[in-house]
Amino acid sequence: MVLVVQHSSGKGKKLEVVISDDQNIIVENGSYSIGYDTVGQLLITPKLVETLIREALKAGWTPEETGLPLQLSFLEGHLETRPGL
């Protein structure tokens, strides 16, 4: 799954974060952590998305500027820069 974030204007540099290559992902609204449900499905929560955006800003993502997307991966709990998706 790739999380794509862009400024609310619809313009500017995108943030693309590979969260998982697992096909069994649930996007949950209102939970506060990432976890696995009883059948082993990854939960993508609003808190995780907020954390990824904040970390991307620290890593130099400038959402209001134009340019190529900032490409990161968040696999096994580690956020890393990717050379490309």
mmCIF file of N, CA, C and O in Angstrom, residues 43-70:
data_model
loop_
_atom_site.group_PDB
_atom_site.id
_atom_site.type_symbol
_atom_site.label_atom_id
_atom_site.label_comp_id
_atom_site.label_asym_id
_atom_site.label_seq_id
_atom_site.Cartn_x
_atom_site.Cartn_y
_atom_site.Cartn_z
ATOM 1 N N LEU A 43 -3.282 -2.448 10.383
ATOM 2 C CA LEU A 43 -4.214 -1.335 10.557
ATOM 3 C C LEU A 43 -3.496 -0.017 10.297
ATOM 4 O O LEU A 43 -2.504 0.287 10.948
ATOM 5 N N ILE A 44 -3.999 0.756 9.346
ATOM 6 C CA ILE A 44 -3.455 2.084 9.057
ATOM 7 C C ILE A 44 -4.387 3.076 9.738
ATOM 8 O O ILE A 44 -5.549 3.189 9.371
ATOM 9 N N THR A 45 -3.881 3.786 10.734
ATOM 10 C CA THR A 45 -4.728 4.655 11.550
ATOM 11 C C THR A 45 -4.433 6.131 11.274
ATOM 12 O O THR A 45 -3.370 6.484 10.748
ATOM 13 N N PRO A 46 -5.361 7.017 11.642
ATOM 14 C CA PRO A 46 -5.105 8.447 11.496
ATOM 15 C C PRO A 46 -3.841 8.888 12.244
ATOM 16 O O PRO A 46 -3.100 9.746 11.763
ATOM 17 N N LYS A 47 -3.580 8.311 13.405
ATOM 18 C CA LYS A 47 -2.390 8.670 14.181
ATOM 19 C C LYS A 47 -1.128 8.294 13.418
ATOM 20 O O LYS A 47 -0.147 9.050 13.410
ATOM 21 N N LEU A 48 -1.125 7.137 12.762
ATOM 22 C CA LEU A 48 0.030 6.735 11.963
ATOM 23 C C LEU A 48 0.239 7.703 10.808
ATOM 24 O O LEU A 48 1.364 8.134 10.547
ATOM 25 N N VAL A 49 -0.831 8.075 10.134
ATOM 26 C CA VAL A 49 -0.722 9.018 9.010
ATOM 27 C C VAL A 49 -0.168 10.348 9.498
ATOM 28 O O VAL A 49 0.732 10.928 8.884
ATOM 29 N N GLU A 50 -0.671 10.837 10.638
ATOM 30 C CA GLU A 50 -0.161 12.091 11.216
ATOM 31 C C GLU A 50 1.338 11.975 11.508
ATOM 32 O O GLU A 50 2.118 12.880 11.188
ATOM 33 N N THR A 51 1.740 10.871 12.101
ATOM 34 C CA THR A 51 3.148 10.657 12.432
ATOM 35 C C THR A 51 4.012 10.643 11.178
ATOM 36 O O THR A 51 5.082 11.260 11.145
ATOM 37 N N LEU A 52 3.553 9.968 10.134
ATOM 38 C CA LEU A 52 4.319 9.910 8.889
ATOM 39 C C LEU A 52 4.457 11.294 8.255
ATOM 40 O O LEU A 52 5.527 11.650 7.755
ATOM 41 N N ILE A 53 3.398 12.084 8.289
ATOM 42 C CA ILE A 53 3.464 13.447 7.737
ATOM 43 C C ILE A 53 4.452 14.289 8.540
ATOM 44 O O ILE A 53 5.296 14.993 7.971
ATOM 45 N N ARG A 54 4.386 14.224 9.859
ATOM 46 C CA ARG A 54 5.310 14.999 10.697
ATOM 47 C C ARG A 54 6.763 14.588 10.448
ATOM 48 O O ARG A 54 7.660 15.430 10.367
ATOM 49 N N GLU A 55 7.008 13.290 10.335
ATOM 50 C CA GLU A 55 8.366 12.806 10.078
ATOM 51 C C GLU A 55 8.840 13.221 8.686
ATOM 52 O O GLU A 55 10.013 13.545 8.496
ATOM 53 N N ALA A 56 7.944 13.223 7.721
ATOM 54 C CA ALA A 56 8.304 13.649 6.364
ATOM 55 C C ALA A 56 8.674 15.135 6.346
ATOM 56 O O ALA A 56 9.617 15.538 5.653
ATOM 57 N N LEU A 57 7.946 15.947 7.098
ATOM 58 C CA LEU A 57 8.282 17.369 7.189
ATOM 59 C C LEU A 57 9.673 17.554 7.793
ATOM 60 O O LEU A 57 10.467 18.370 7.315
ATOM 61 N N LYS A 58 9.988 16.765 8.830
ATOM 62 C CA LYS A 58 11.327 16.811 9.432
ATOM 63 C C LYS A 58 12.398 16.375 8.439
ATOM 64 O O LYS A 58 13.527 16.855 8.488
ATOM 65 N N ALA A 59 12.035 15.441 7.552
ATOM 66 C CA ALA A 59 12.988 14.911 6.571
ATOM 67 C C ALA A 59 13.147 15.826 5.358
ATOM 68 O O ALA A 59 13.912 15.523 4.450
ATOM 69 N N GLY A 60 12.403 16.949 5.351
ATOM 70 C CA GLY A 60 12.584 17.912 4.274
ATOM 71 C C GLY A 60 11.462 18.012 3.264
ATOM 72 O O GLY A 60 11.572 18.724 2.274
ATOM 73 N N TRP A 61 10.339 17.315 3.504
ATOM 74 C CA TRP A 61 9.206 17.432 2.581
ATOM 75 C C TRP A 61 8.644 18.842 2.663
ATOM 76 O O TRP A 61 8.372 19.364 3.743
ATOM 77 N N THR A 62 8.493 19.483 1.516
ATOM 78 C CA THR A 62 7.956 20.839 1.433
ATOM 79 C C THR A 62 6.688 20.790 0.583
ATOM 80 O O THR A 62 6.741 20.937 -0.635
ATOM 81 N N PRO A 63 5.522 20.567 1.204
ATOM 82 C CA PRO A 63 4.295 20.305 0.465
ATOM 83 C C PRO A 63 3.795 21.448 -0.405
ATOM 84 O O PRO A 63 3.064 21.212 -1.359
ATOM 85 N N GLU A 64 4.185 22.681 -0.116
ATOM 86 C CA GLU A 64 3.697 23.806 -0.910
ATOM 87 C C GLU A 64 4.602 24.127 -2.088
ATOM 88 O O GLU A 64 4.219 24.905 -2.953
ATOM 89 N N GLU A 65 5.785 23.518 -2.145
ATOM 90 C CA GLU A 65 6.694 23.741 -3.269
ATOM 91 C C GLU A 65 6.432 22.716 -4.355
ATOM 92 O O GLU A 65 5.903 21.637 -4.100
ATOM 93 N N THR A 66 6.817 23.061 -5.587
ATOM 94 C CA THR A 66 6.671 22.101 -6.671
ATOM 95 C C THR A 66 7.912 21.223 -6.747
ATOM 96 O O THR A 66 8.946 21.540 -6.175
ATOM 97 N N GLY A 67 7.787 20.125 -7.435
ATOM 98 C CA GLY A 67 8.923 19.231 -7.599
ATOM 99 C C GLY A 67 8.518 17.783 -7.526
ATOM 100 O O GLY A 67 7.330 17.450 -7.385
ATOM 101 N N LEU A 68 9.501 16.927 -7.616
ATOM 102 C CA LEU A 68 9.255 15.496 -7.540
ATOM 103 C C LEU A 68 8.778 15.114 -6.146
ATOM 104 O O LEU A 68 9.161 15.746 -5.164
ATOM 105 N N PRO A 69 7.970 14.068 -6.048
ATOM 106 C CA PRO A 69 7.488 13.631 -4.729
ATOM 107 C C PRO A 69 8.641 13.203 -3.825
ATOM 108 O O PRO A 69 9.674 12.731 -4.300
ATOM 109 N N LEU A 70 8.446 13.386 -2.521
ATOM 110 C CA LEU A 70 9.354 12.791 -1.542
ATOM 111 C C LEU A 70 8.883 11.362 -1.371
ATOM 112 O O LEU A 70 7.717 11.116 -1.055
#
